[in-house]
Coordinates of C-alpha atoms and ligand atoms in Angstrom, one line a residue:
M291 CA 22.8 -34.1 18.4
T292 CA 22.2 -31.5 21.2
D293 CA 18.6 -31.3 22.7
P294 CA 17.4 -27.8 22.9
I295 CA 17.6 -26.3 26.4
Q296 CA 17.0 -22.8 27.8
T297 CA 17.9 -22.1 31.4
W298 CA 17.9 -19.2 34.0
P299 CA 20.1 -19.3 36.9
E300 CA 18.0 -20.9 39.9
D301 CA 17.8 -17.4 41.9
F302 CA 16.3 -15.7 38.6
A303 CA 13.8 -18.7 38.1
A304 CA 12.7 -18.7 41.6
R305 CA 11.9 -14.8 41.4
Y306 CA 10.1 -15.5 38.2
R307 CA 7.8 -17.8 39.7
E308 CA 7.5 -16.3 43.0
K309 CA 6.2 -13.0 40.9
G310 CA 3.6 -14.9 39.0
Y311 CA 5.2 -14.4 35.7
W312 CA 6.0 -18.2 35.3
R313 CA 2.8 -20.0 36.1
G314 CA 3.5 -23.7 35.2
E315 CA 1.1 -23.6 32.2
T316 CA 2.1 -25.3 29.0
M317 CA 0.9 -24.4 25.2
G318 CA -1.1 -27.6 25.0
G319 CA -2.7 -27.0 28.5
I320 CA -4.2 -23.5 27.4
L321 CA -6.0 -25.0 24.7
R322 CA -7.5 -27.6 26.9
A323 CA -8.4 -24.8 29.4
R324 CA -10.1 -22.6 26.8
A325 CA -11.9 -25.4 25.2
A326 CA -13.1 -26.8 28.7
E327 CA -14.5 -23.1 29.5
S328 CA -15.8 -22.0 26.1
P329 CA -16.1 -25.1 24.0
D330 CA -18.6 -23.3 21.5
A331 CA -16.6 -20.0 21.0
V332 CA -15.0 -19.6 17.8
A333 CA -11.1 -19.8 17.9
V334 CA -10.1 -19.8 14.3
V335 CA -11.8 -18.3 11.1
D336 CA -10.2 -19.1 7.6
G337 CA -12.5 -18.6 4.7
D338 CA -15.5 -20.8 5.1
I339 CA -13.6 -22.5 8.0
R340 CA -15.1 -21.6 11.5
W341 CA -13.3 -23.8 14.2
T342 CA -14.6 -23.6 17.9
Y343 CA -12.3 -24.0 20.9
A344 CA -13.5 -27.5 21.3
G345 CA -13.2 -28.2 17.6
L346 CA -9.8 -27.1 17.5
L347 CA -8.9 -29.1 20.5
A348 CA -10.3 -32.4 18.9
R349 CA -8.1 -31.6 15.8
A350 CA -5.1 -30.9 17.6
E351 CA -5.5 -34.1 19.6
A352 CA -5.8 -36.0 16.4
A353 CA -2.7 -34.4 15.0
A354 CA -0.8 -35.4 18.4
Y355 CA -1.8 -39.1 17.9
G356 CA -0.7 -38.8 14.2
Y357 CA 2.7 -37.6 15.1
L358 CA 3.2 -40.3 17.7
S359 CA 1.8 -43.0 15.5
L360 CA 4.9 -42.2 13.3
G361 CA 7.2 -43.2 15.8
L362 CA 8.0 -39.5 17.0
A363 CA 8.7 -39.3 20.6
P364 CA 8.3 -36.3 22.9
G365 CA 11.5 -33.8 23.0
D366 CA 11.6 -34.6 19.2
R367 CA 11.8 -31.6 16.8
V368 CA 9.6 -31.1 13.7
I369 CA 9.8 -28.2 11.4
V370 CA 6.6 -26.5 10.6
Q371 CA 6.2 -24.6 7.3
I372 CA 2.6 -23.6 6.9
P373 CA 1.3 -20.2 5.7
N374 CA -1.8 -18.5 6.9
V375 CA -4.2 -21.2 6.9
A376 CA -6.5 -22.6 9.6
A377 CA -4.3 -25.9 9.5
F378 CA -1.5 -24.1 11.4
F379 CA -3.0 -24.4 14.7
P380 CA -3.9 -28.1 14.9
A381 CA -0.3 -28.8 13.5
V382 CA 1.3 -26.6 16.4
F383 CA -0.9 -27.4 19.1
G384 CA -0.8 -31.2 18.1
L385 CA 3.0 -31.1 18.4
F386 CA 3.0 -29.4 21.7
L387 CA 0.0 -32.0 23.0
A388 CA 2.5 -34.6 22.0
G389 CA 5.7 -33.0 23.6
L390 CA 7.2 -32.4 20.4
L391 CA 9.1 -29.0 19.8
P392 CA 8.1 -26.9 16.7
V393 CA 10.9 -25.4 14.4
Y394 CA 9.1 -22.4 12.9
A395 CA 10.1 -21.9 9.2
L396 CA 8.6 -19.1 7.2
P397 CA 6.6 -19.6 4.1
P398 CA 9.4 -18.2 1.7
H399 CA 12.1 -20.2 3.2
R400 CA 13.6 -22.4 0.6
E401 CA 15.8 -25.6 0.7
T402 CA 19.0 -23.7 1.9
E403 CA 17.2 -22.3 4.8
L404 CA 15.1 -25.5 5.6
A405 CA 18.2 -27.8 5.3
H406 CA 20.0 -25.4 7.7
F407 CA 17.1 -25.8 10.3
A408 CA 16.9 -29.6 9.7
R409 CA 20.5 -30.2 10.5
K410 CA 20.7 -27.7 13.3
S411 CA 17.4 -28.6 15.2
G412 CA 18.0 -32.3 14.5
A413 CA 14.2 -32.3 13.3
K414 CA 12.9 -35.7 12.4
G415 CA 10.2 -34.7 10.5
I416 CA 8.5 -31.5 8.6
V417 CA 4.7 -30.7 8.8
V418 CA 3.4 -28.9 5.8
T419 CA 0.3 -28.1 4.0
D420 CA -0.4 -28.1 0.1
A421 CA -2.1 -24.6 0.5
V422 CA -0.7 -21.7 -2.0
F423 CA 2.6 -23.6 -2.9
D424 CA 3.8 -27.2 -3.0
Y425 CA 5.6 -27.4 0.4
A426 CA 5.6 -31.1 0.2
A427 CA 7.6 -31.0 -3.0
L428 CA 10.3 -28.4 -1.4
A429 CA 10.2 -30.8 1.7
R430 CA 11.2 -33.8 -0.4
K431 CA 14.1 -32.0 -1.6
V432 CA 15.4 -31.0 1.7
Q433 CA 14.9 -34.5 2.8
A434 CA 17.0 -35.8 0.1
E435 CA 19.8 -33.5 1.4
V436 CA 19.1 -34.2 5.1
P437 CA 17.8 -37.7 5.3
T438 CA 17.2 -37.3 9.1
L439 CA 14.3 -35.4 8.3
R440 CA 12.5 -38.8 7.9
H441 CA 8.7 -37.6 7.9
I442 CA 6.9 -35.3 5.5
I443 CA 3.6 -34.8 7.3
Q444 CA 0.4 -33.8 6.0
D445 CA -2.8 -33.6 7.7
P446 CA -1.6 -35.9 10.8
T447 CA -4.1 -37.9 12.5
G448 CA -4.1 -41.4 14.2
P449 CA -6.1 -43.7 16.7
A450 CA -5.9 -42.2 20.3
V451 CA -2.9 -42.9 22.3
P452 CA -1.9 -41.6 25.9
L453 CA -0.5 -38.2 25.5
P454 CA 2.7 -37.0 27.8
Q455 CA 3.1 -34.7 30.5
V456 CA 4.7 -31.8 29.3
D457 CA 7.1 -30.0 31.5
P458 CA 6.4 -26.1 31.4
A459 CA 10.0 -25.2 32.3
K460 CA 11.2 -27.2 29.3
V461 CA 11.7 -25.9 25.7
A462 CA 8.4 -25.6 23.8
F463 CA 9.8 -24.7 20.4
L464 CA 12.6 -23.2 18.5
Q465 CA 12.0 -19.5 16.9
I466 CA 14.2 -18.3 14.2
S467 CA 16.5 -15.5 14.6
G468 CA 16.7 -12.8 11.9
G469 CA 20.3 -13.6 11.4
S470 CA 22.5 -10.7 12.2
T471 CA 25.6 -12.7 10.9
G472 CA 25.4 -15.5 8.6
L473 CA 22.6 -18.2 9.0
S474 CA 19.6 -18.0 11.0
K475 CA 20.3 -18.9 14.8
L476 CA 17.5 -21.1 16.6
I477 CA 15.8 -19.6 19.7
P478 CA 14.8 -22.1 22.2
R479 CA 11.6 -20.7 24.1
T480 CA 10.3 -22.4 27.3
H481 CA 6.4 -22.8 27.8
D482 CA 6.8 -20.7 31.0
D483 CA 8.9 -17.7 29.4
Y484 CA 6.8 -17.6 26.3
I485 CA 3.4 -17.8 27.7
Y486 CA 3.9 -15.2 30.1
S487 CA 5.4 -12.8 27.1
F488 CA 2.0 -13.4 25.4
R489 CA -0.1 -13.4 28.2
A490 CA 1.0 -10.0 29.4
S491 CA 0.6 -8.9 26.0
A492 CA -2.9 -9.7 25.7
E493 CA -3.3 -7.9 29.0
I494 CA -1.5 -4.6 27.7
C495 CA -3.6 -4.9 24.5
G496 CA -7.0 -5.2 26.6
L497 CA -7.9 -8.5 24.8
T498 CA -11.0 -10.3 25.7
P499 CA -13.2 -13.1 24.5
D500 CA -14.8 -10.6 22.2
S501 CA -11.4 -9.7 20.5
V502 CA -10.9 -10.7 17.0
Y503 CA -7.3 -10.6 15.9
L504 CA -6.7 -10.5 12.1
A505 CA -3.3 -12.5 11.4
A506 CA -2.2 -10.4 8.5
L507 CA 1.5 -11.1 8.7
P508 CA 2.9 -14.8 8.3
V509 CA 2.2 -16.4 12.0
A510 CA 5.2 -18.1 12.0
H511 CA 6.8 -14.6 12.7
N512 CA 7.4 -13.8 16.3
F513 CA 5.3 -10.5 16.3
P514 CA 1.8 -11.9 14.9
M515 CA 2.4 -14.9 16.8
S516 CA 2.8 -13.5 20.4
S517 CA 2.9 -9.7 20.6
P518 CA 0.0 -10.1 21.4
G519 CA -0.6 -12.2 18.1
V520 CA -2.5 -15.2 17.5
F521 CA -1.3 -17.0 20.8
G522 CA -2.3 -13.8 22.8
T523 CA -5.7 -13.8 21.6
L524 CA -6.2 -17.5 21.7
Y525 CA -5.2 -17.1 25.6
A526 CA -7.9 -14.5 25.9
G527 CA -10.5 -16.6 24.5
G528 CA -10.8 -14.4 21.3
T529 CA -11.1 -15.2 17.7
V530 CA -8.3 -15.4 15.2
V531 CA -9.0 -14.4 11.6
M532 CA -6.6 -15.8 9.0
A533 CA -5.7 -13.4 6.2
P534 CA -4.1 -15.1 3.2
D535 CA -2.1 -12.0 2.6
P536 CA -1.9 -8.6 4.2
S537 CA -2.9 -6.2 1.4
P538 CA -5.8 -3.8 1.6
G539 CA -7.6 -5.8 -0.8
T540 CA -7.8 -8.8 1.2
A541 CA -7.6 -7.4 4.5
F542 CA -10.2 -4.9 4.5
P543 CA -13.1 -7.0 3.5
L544 CA -12.1 -9.6 6.3
I545 CA -11.9 -6.8 8.8
A546 CA -15.7 -5.6 7.8
A547 CA -17.0 -9.2 7.5
H548 CA -15.7 -10.5 11.0
G549 CA -15.5 -7.3 13.1
V550 CA -11.5 -7.4 13.5
T551 CA -10.7 -5.5 16.5
I552 CA -6.9 -5.7 16.4
T553 CA -4.0 -6.6 14.1
G554 CA -0.4 -6.2 13.7
L555 CA 1.6 -4.8 10.7
V556 CA 5.0 -3.7 9.8
P557 CA 5.4 -0.3 8.6
P558 CA 5.4 -0.6 5.0
L559 CA 2.1 -2.3 5.0
A560 CA 0.7 0.1 7.6
L561 CA 1.7 2.9 4.9
L562 CA -0.2 1.0 2.3
W563 CA -3.3 0.6 4.7
M564 CA -3.2 4.3 5.4
Q565 CA -3.2 5.1 1.6
A566 CA -6.1 2.8 0.8
A567 CA -8.4 3.5 3.6
P568 CA -9.9 6.6 2.7
R569 CA -11.2 5.0 -0.7
T570 CA -12.3 1.8 0.7
P571 CA -16.1 0.8 0.6
H572 CA -15.3 -1.5 3.3
E573 CA -16.3 -0.7 7.0
L574 CA -13.3 -0.5 9.1
S575 CA -14.8 0.9 12.4
S576 CA -14.6 -2.4 14.4
L577 CA -10.7 -2.0 14.3
Q578 CA -9.7 -0.4 17.6
L579 CA -5.9 -1.1 18.1
L580 CA -3.1 -1.4 15.2
G581 CA 0.3 -2.6 16.3
V582 CA 3.0 -1.7 14.1
G583 CA 6.5 -3.2 14.6
G584 CA 9.4 -5.2 13.2
A585 CA 10.9 -2.1 11.9
K586 CA 10.8 1.7 12.9
F587 CA 7.7 3.3 12.3
L588 CA 8.4 6.9 11.3
P589 CA 6.8 9.7 13.5
E590 CA 5.1 11.6 10.5
A591 CA 3.4 8.2 9.3
A592 CA 2.5 7.2 13.1
A593 CA 0.7 10.6 13.6
R594 CA -1.6 9.8 10.6
V595 CA -2.9 6.5 11.7
R596 CA -6.0 7.6 13.6
E597 CA -7.2 10.2 11.0
T598 CA -6.8 7.6 8.2
L599 CA -7.7 4.1 9.8
G600 CA -9.8 5.5 12.8
C601 CA -8.1 3.3 15.2
Q602 CA -5.3 3.7 18.1
L603 CA -2.0 3.2 17.2
Q604 CA 0.4 0.7 19.1
Q605 CA 4.1 0.6 18.6
V606 CA 5.7 -2.6 19.2
F607 CA 9.5 -3.3 19.3
G608 CA 10.5 -6.8 19.9
M609 CA 12.7 -9.6 19.1
A610 CA 12.2 -13.4 18.8
E611 CA 15.0 -13.5 21.4
G612 CA 12.6 -12.2 24.0
L613 CA 12.1 -8.5 24.8
V614 CA 9.2 -6.7 23.6
N615 CA 8.2 -3.2 24.2
Y616 CA 4.8 -1.5 23.6
T617 CA 3.4 1.9 23.8
R618 CA 0.2 1.6 26.0
P619 CA -3.2 2.6 25.0
G620 CA -3.4 5.3 27.8
D621 CA -0.2 6.7 26.9
T622 CA 0.1 10.4 25.5
E623 CA 0.0 10.9 21.7
D624 CA 3.4 12.2 21.8
T625 CA 4.6 9.1 23.5
I626 CA 2.8 6.8 21.0
I627 CA 3.9 8.7 17.8
Q628 CA 7.8 9.2 19.2
T629 CA 8.6 6.3 20.9
Q630 CA 8.9 2.4 20.5
G631 CA 7.0 1.7 24.0
R632 CA 8.3 0.3 27.2
P633 CA 8.9 -3.1 28.4
I634 CA 6.0 -5.6 28.9
S635 CA 7.6 -6.6 32.3
P636 CA 8.7 -4.7 35.4
D637 CA 11.5 -7.4 35.5
D638 CA 12.8 -6.6 32.0
E639 CA 16.5 -5.2 32.8
I640 CA 17.1 -2.6 30.3
L641 CA 21.0 -1.5 30.0
V642 CA 22.0 1.3 27.4
L643 CA 25.8 1.2 27.0
D644 CA 28.3 3.2 25.0
D645 CA 30.7 1.1 23.0
D646 CA 33.1 0.5 26.3
G647 CA 30.2 -0.8 28.4
T648 CA 29.6 2.4 30.4
P649 CA 25.9 3.4 30.9
V650 CA 25.0 6.6 29.0
P651 CA 22.2 9.1 30.4
D652 CA 18.8 9.1 29.4
G653 CA 18.2 10.9 25.9
Q654 CA 21.8 9.6 24.7
P655 CA 22.0 6.9 22.2
G656 CA 23.5 3.7 23.2
N657 CA 23.5 -0.2 22.7
L658 CA 20.6 -1.9 24.1
L659 CA 21.2 -5.0 26.3
T660 CA 18.6 -6.9 28.2
R661 CA 17.7 -9.6 30.7
G662 CA 14.4 -10.8 31.9
P663 CA 11.9 -13.4 32.4
Y664 CA 11.2 -14.0 28.9
T665 CA 14.4 -13.3 27.0
I666 CA 16.6 -16.2 26.4
R667 CA 20.2 -16.7 28.0
A668 CA 21.5 -18.6 24.8
Y669 CA 20.9 -19.7 21.4
H670 CA 20.6 -23.4 20.4
D671 CA 23.7 -25.1 20.4
D672 CA 25.9 -22.2 19.0
P673 CA 28.8 -21.3 21.3
A674 CA 30.3 -18.7 18.8
A675 CA 27.2 -16.8 18.6
N676 CA 26.7 -17.1 22.6
A677 CA 30.1 -15.8 23.3
R678 CA 29.2 -12.8 20.9
S679 CA 25.6 -12.2 21.9
F680 CA 25.5 -12.5 25.8
T681 CA 27.4 -10.9 28.5
P682 CA 28.8 -13.3 31.2
D683 CA 25.9 -11.9 33.5
G684 CA 23.3 -13.2 31.0
F685 CA 22.4 -10.0 29.3
Y686 CA 21.2 -10.3 25.7
R687 CA 23.2 -7.8 23.3
T688 CA 20.2 -6.8 21.3
G689 CA 22.5 -5.0 18.4
D690 CA 19.8 -2.0 18.5
I691 CA 20.9 1.4 19.2
V692 CA 18.2 3.1 21.3
I693 CA 17.6 6.7 23.5
R694 CA 15.9 5.9 26.7
R695 CA 13.6 8.4 28.1
S696 CA 11.4 7.7 31.3
G697 CA 11.6 4.1 30.6
Y698 CA 10.5 4.5 27.0
L699 CA 12.8 3.2 24.3
T700 CA 13.1 5.2 20.9
V701 CA 14.8 3.0 18.3
Q702 CA 17.9 4.8 16.5
G703 CA 19.3 2.0 14.2
R704 CA 21.5 -0.9 14.2
A705 CA 24.8 -1.6 15.5
G706 CA 25.4 -4.5 13.1
D707 CA 25.2 -5.3 9.7
H708 CA 21.9 -6.7 9.2
I709 CA 19.3 -5.4 6.8
N710 CA 15.7 -4.8 8.1
R711 CA 13.8 -5.0 4.9
A712 CA 10.2 -4.4 5.4
G713 CA 10.6 -6.3 8.9
E714 CA 12.5 -9.0 7.3
K715 CA 15.9 -9.3 9.0
I716 CA 18.7 -10.3 6.4
S717 CA 22.4 -10.9 7.2
A718 CA 24.6 -9.2 4.8
E719 CA 27.1 -11.9 5.5
E720 CA 24.8 -14.7 4.6
I721 CA 24.0 -13.0 1.0
E722 CA 27.9 -12.2 0.5
D723 CA 28.4 -15.9 0.9
H724 CA 26.0 -16.9 -2.0
L725 CA 27.2 -14.1 -4.3
L726 CA 30.9 -15.7 -3.8
A727 CA 29.8 -18.7 -5.1
H728 CA 29.2 -17.3 -8.5
P729 CA 31.9 -18.2 -10.9
Q730 CA 32.2 -14.6 -12.4
I731 CA 32.1 -12.9 -8.9
F732 CA 35.4 -11.9 -7.2
D733 CA 33.9 -10.0 -4.3
A734 CA 30.8 -8.6 -3.0
A735 CA 29.5 -6.5 0.0
V736 CA 26.0 -6.2 0.7
V737 CA 24.4 -3.1 2.6
S738 CA 21.2 -1.6 3.5
I739 CA 20.2 1.6 1.6
P740 CA 17.2 3.7 2.9
D741 CA 14.0 2.8 0.9
K742 CA 10.7 4.8 0.6
H743 CA 8.7 1.5 0.8
L744 CA 10.8 -1.0 2.2
G745 CA 12.4 1.1 5.1
E746 CA 15.6 -0.6 4.0
R747 CA 16.5 -2.4 0.6
T748 CA 19.4 -4.6 -0.1
C749 CA 22.2 -3.5 -2.2
A750 CA 25.0 -5.6 -3.4
F751 CA 28.3 -4.1 -4.7
V752 CA 29.9 -6.8 -6.7
I753 CA 33.6 -7.0 -8.1
P754 CA 33.5 -9.2 -11.5
A755 CA 35.9 -11.6 -11.5
T756 CA 38.6 -11.1 -14.3
G757 CA 39.3 -13.7 -17.1
S758 CA 36.4 -15.6 -16.2
G759 CA 34.4 -15.4 -19.6
G760 CA 32.8 -12.1 -19.1
T761 CA 31.1 -10.1 -16.5
P762 CA 27.6 -10.8 -15.2
T763 CA 24.7 -8.6 -15.7
A764 CA 22.5 -7.2 -12.6
T765 CA 19.7 -9.3 -14.0
E766 CA 22.1 -12.4 -14.0
V767 CA 23.1 -12.1 -10.5
R768 CA 19.5 -11.8 -9.2
A769 CA 18.8 -14.8 -11.1
F770 CA 21.6 -16.8 -9.7
M771 CA 20.5 -16.1 -6.0
R772 CA 17.3 -17.4 -6.9
T773 CA 19.1 -20.6 -7.8
R774 CA 20.6 -20.7 -4.4
G775 CA 17.2 -22.3 -2.9
V776 CA 16.9 -19.1 -0.6
A777 CA 13.9 -17.2 0.6
D778 CA 12.8 -14.6 -2.1
F779 CA 13.3 -11.4 0.1
K780 CA 17.1 -12.5 0.3
V781 CA 17.5 -11.6 -3.6
P782 CA 19.6 -8.0 -3.7
D783 CA 17.1 -5.4 -4.5
Q784 CA 19.8 -3.7 -6.5
V785 CA 23.1 -4.6 -7.7
V786 CA 26.1 -2.4 -8.6
F787 CA 29.1 -3.3 -10.2
V788 CA 32.6 -1.7 -9.1
P789 CA 36.1 -2.3 -10.4
E790 CA 37.4 -2.6 -6.7
F791 CA 36.4 -1.8 -3.2
E792 CA 38.4 1.5 -2.0
N793 CA 40.6 1.1 0.7
T794 CA 41.4 -2.3 0.2
A795 CA 44.9 -1.1 0.0
A796 CA 44.4 -0.6 3.7
L797 CA 44.7 -4.5 4.0
K798 CA 43.0 -5.4 6.8
I799 CA 39.8 -3.2 6.6
S800 CA 37.0 -5.1 8.2
R801 CA 33.9 -6.2 6.3
K802 CA 31.8 -3.9 8.6
A803 CA 33.9 -0.7 7.7
L804 CA 34.1 -1.8 4.1
R805 CA 30.1 -2.0 4.2
A806 CA 29.9 1.3 6.1
A807 CA 32.1 3.1 3.4
L808 CA 30.1 1.8 0.6
R809 CA 26.9 2.7 2.1
A810 CA 28.1 6.2 2.7
K811 CA 29.3 6.6 -0.9
M812 CA 25.9 5.5 -2.2
L813 CA 24.2 7.9 0.1
E814 CA 26.3 10.7 -1.1
N815 CA 25.5 10.2 -4.8
T816 CA 21.6 10.1 -4.4
Ligands
AMP127 P1 14.8 -10.7 15.5 O1 15.9 -10.6 16.3 O2 14.9 -11.3 14.3 O3 13.4 -11.4 16.0 O4 14.4 -9.1 15.2 C1 14.2 -8.3 16.0 C2 14.9 -6.8 15.5 O5 14.0 -6.1 14.7 C3 14.9 -5.9 16.9 O6 16.2 -6.0 17.3 C4 15.0 -4.5 15.9 O7 16.4 -4.3 15.3 C5 13.9 -4.7 14.8 N1 12.7 -4.3 15.2 C6 11.5 -4.9 15.7 N2 10.6 -3.9 16.0 C7 11.1 -2.7 15.8 C8 10.5 -1.3 16.0 N3 9.5 -1.3 16.4 N4 11.3 -0.4 15.4 C9 12.7 -0.4 15.2 N5 13.0 -1.7 15.1 C10 12.3 -2.9 15.3
DBH128 O1 11.0 -7.8 14.6 C1 10.5 -8.7 15.6 O2 11.3 -9.7 15.6 C2 9.4 -8.6 16.4 C3 8.7 -7.2 16.4 C4 7.8 -7.2 17.1 C5 9.2 -9.4 17.2 O3 9.7 -10.5 17.4 C6 8.1 -9.0 18.1 C7 7.3 -7.8 18.0 O4 7.7 -10.0 19.1

């Protein structure tokens, strides 16, 4: 089993330290520091739970002792699958304090995804809660498939033992990529690089100890975790309020009750909030800044945020691999509405290249590549993906098509075949693979279709198998996907049966060209 690593060339690392981006802080160290400075400030609110920084640290230490008492050793990986409840924080800070590496699964992930994470990361345990869903039962199914996942952990605690020294230059956790081709890749982030990204994010967003962040999106997502998210808020000594779901009916009363000042949403949710706000009896005036990201927020919608929600919009264009762009609170209205912002760091290097690798001038669309003090140089244990996704000099190929103007980026679309369904990235290839496992399916191609509510929805074109006992219905195909043990957001929104794929006569048509042709045909007909 390969231990997760993430390294930058020595001259880059030296420069990032010298410029004060990498300060030798650790995730556990941050919590200790805040608990020492302001022990009685409220760190986390969830329903009736209110944990101060001192209280959270005590719980995280108890969790760390618990993990170590199971025989887990510093450097070991532990999957975390916890929805938006307070227990998320002692669970992950406990791992950090024990020198263990969280692997962040999302709440909708099921046995197929979890088994992949367990195998790929070599995780020896999984920490869950029994909130909302029986995650422990799910974990037991995964364990039956991947026995190296020895420990299913709930409410870890144990007698005090010495905690290890943690190296800030080492990998702190594994984040999950949206998966542009096939299964999700694992993203090793170091303490130094990740802390820089959310410390600088907190600064850009003007967070202070008085800030109150509403965790509306699932906190295992990189955006609500770090842009500036829950970690940026805790870094600033503010308060995190956990929302069990992001609907206006749940979120608006929480904003009113706790004086929420900042939150982050994906575009479809921002639209829902804007629709609901004029009629709500709840006072939303504490809200100062609404970050919107994960997928493109269209200018017409962006222009209505202030009048409907009474707060400043901030566009956020980021990726779990690193680079995050923000519009700044002081930017012109036009910049905030029309662009997805500019990078966090003066040392974020941005290339916008045509398909031959030649830089395009400002104002022209091109492929976005980036390198910098918080962008990874490699995925975990995946030479093929690394060869595809990184240039020899260490630039990450984001797969996004952007236009740059005066340093600000406007996202035009994707070069690849992933579907961005309300901010959840879905790999067409991964879904096609599942569909091909159906005995009555001969071939399948999955494409994104523009959708008023989701931004993009998934459409599966399916060629039924002949002579296999009848053709399936769309409902059956969707039901079949549900038996595959995958996150529900991967079930195709639409299934279209076709007798054949045109152009297959052209023999070697690539999947990419096929998907493009099917998508174009679909759009023509609507
Ligand atoms: P991931 O690599 O799975 O973390 O997903 C990151 C991807 O989400 C980016 O490469 C973009 O394709 C997309 N994305 C994130 N934020 C935005 C945004 N504000 N506008 C358009 N696309 C976005
Ligand atoms: O979509 C994303 O992955 C994303 C969006 C906004 C992200 O990772 C981030 C900000 O940090």
